[in-house]
């Protein structure tokens, strides 16, 4: 898969961006940590959720939001905030932004010492991804358009699924999700196979024929155990099996799984370059970049269009707050919307789930026609969970 191009018009032509140029006058960021009930996966139990949310304000008062991934450990939010505050915010404040991808590439040069000397490829990628998304949200708000309308002509109604469900979830849990409008459900896998695999088969039998089911192993299987699990699940009707093994496993291991599996393999949330996505296109039927981890809106949109062109299914990954979820939703809509939108249904005090739960009906979510991504952050509402924050304004500019 070739997503590289010297023509940034594959995102949005510069002449279409020009009328919506803006100057960044203030950058604010909020590093949050909140205790939660345990979310169990093959990576272990998470009892704290973290988030780093960034706001960019222009001269006229428009505010664009982006989310910077910091899921594990949750305290990574503090580290990424430090990178943002020291290396990026002072430079970005006051900048006139005409074309977003070149702006983000310039910001990448500011973070190059961290990536190269400190070996922090992941945190740098995540900071840049969140900033890219915030810039696009701000551009859409300046334009007075929903982000998907600015980016493309796709439908604002998308299939969605409830994500992060325990394999032993009760019927009452599923009924509650159904009452919220969900008709597709993704269960955790990749641990305690002797107990979990039969539970997953039972869950499929309990679902209605019209309902859809996915499983996510979170890289929890070895190539050998993944083959055994995939064979055991051959009779279970699934939309996909997500991250059965680590993304850095040998190509032959992935290809063998693809040949044995009765359904598509999915992945992408832990890939960090065009080259990695190109390599994985040989075995991934479902491609899942995370706008808060790599590339933001710019790269996710280009990748999604390429995935659709070659007949794959583009389903952006999102397992954070409503900011990343709605950014992903608008990218999916702009791409064409054939895929599913992931919605984390675990308790998270940092996520304003009410901002989208009311939009779901019969397994689909319809995006509002508000400018940008259509949601923001209630800073006062999460103040108890803000561990560190900053606001940096352009020189000579006063804000109240």
Coordinates of C-alpha atoms in Angstrom, one line a residue, residues 1 3 10 277 281 284-289 301-315 335 338:
X1 CA 0.0 0.0 0.0
X3 CA 0.1 6.2 1.0
X10 CA -4.9 14.0 -1.4
X277 CA 1.1 0.0 7.1
X281 CA -1.5 -4.6 4.0
X284 CA -4.7 -7.1 7.3
X285 CA -8.2 -7.1 5.9
X286 CA -9.3 -4.5 8.5
X287 CA -7.0 -1.5 8.9
X288 CA -7.1 0.4 12.2
X289 CA -4.9 3.5 12.6
X301 CA -7.5 10.2 5.9
X302 CA -4.9 9.4 3.3
X303 CA -4.5 5.8 4.6
X304 CA -8.3 5.3 4.7
X305 CA -8.7 6.4 1.1
X306 CA -6.0 4.0 0.0
X307 CA -7.5 1.1 2.1
X308 CA -10.9 1.7 0.5
X309 CA -9.3 1.9 -3.0
X310 CA -7.8 -1.5 -2.6
X311 CA -11.0 -3.0 -1.2
X312 CA -10.1 -3.3 2.5
X313 CA -12.1 -2.2 5.4
X314 CA -11.0 1.0 7.2
X315 CA -12.0 1.1 10.9
X335 CA -13.3 8.4 3.7
X338 CA -18.0 1.6 5.0

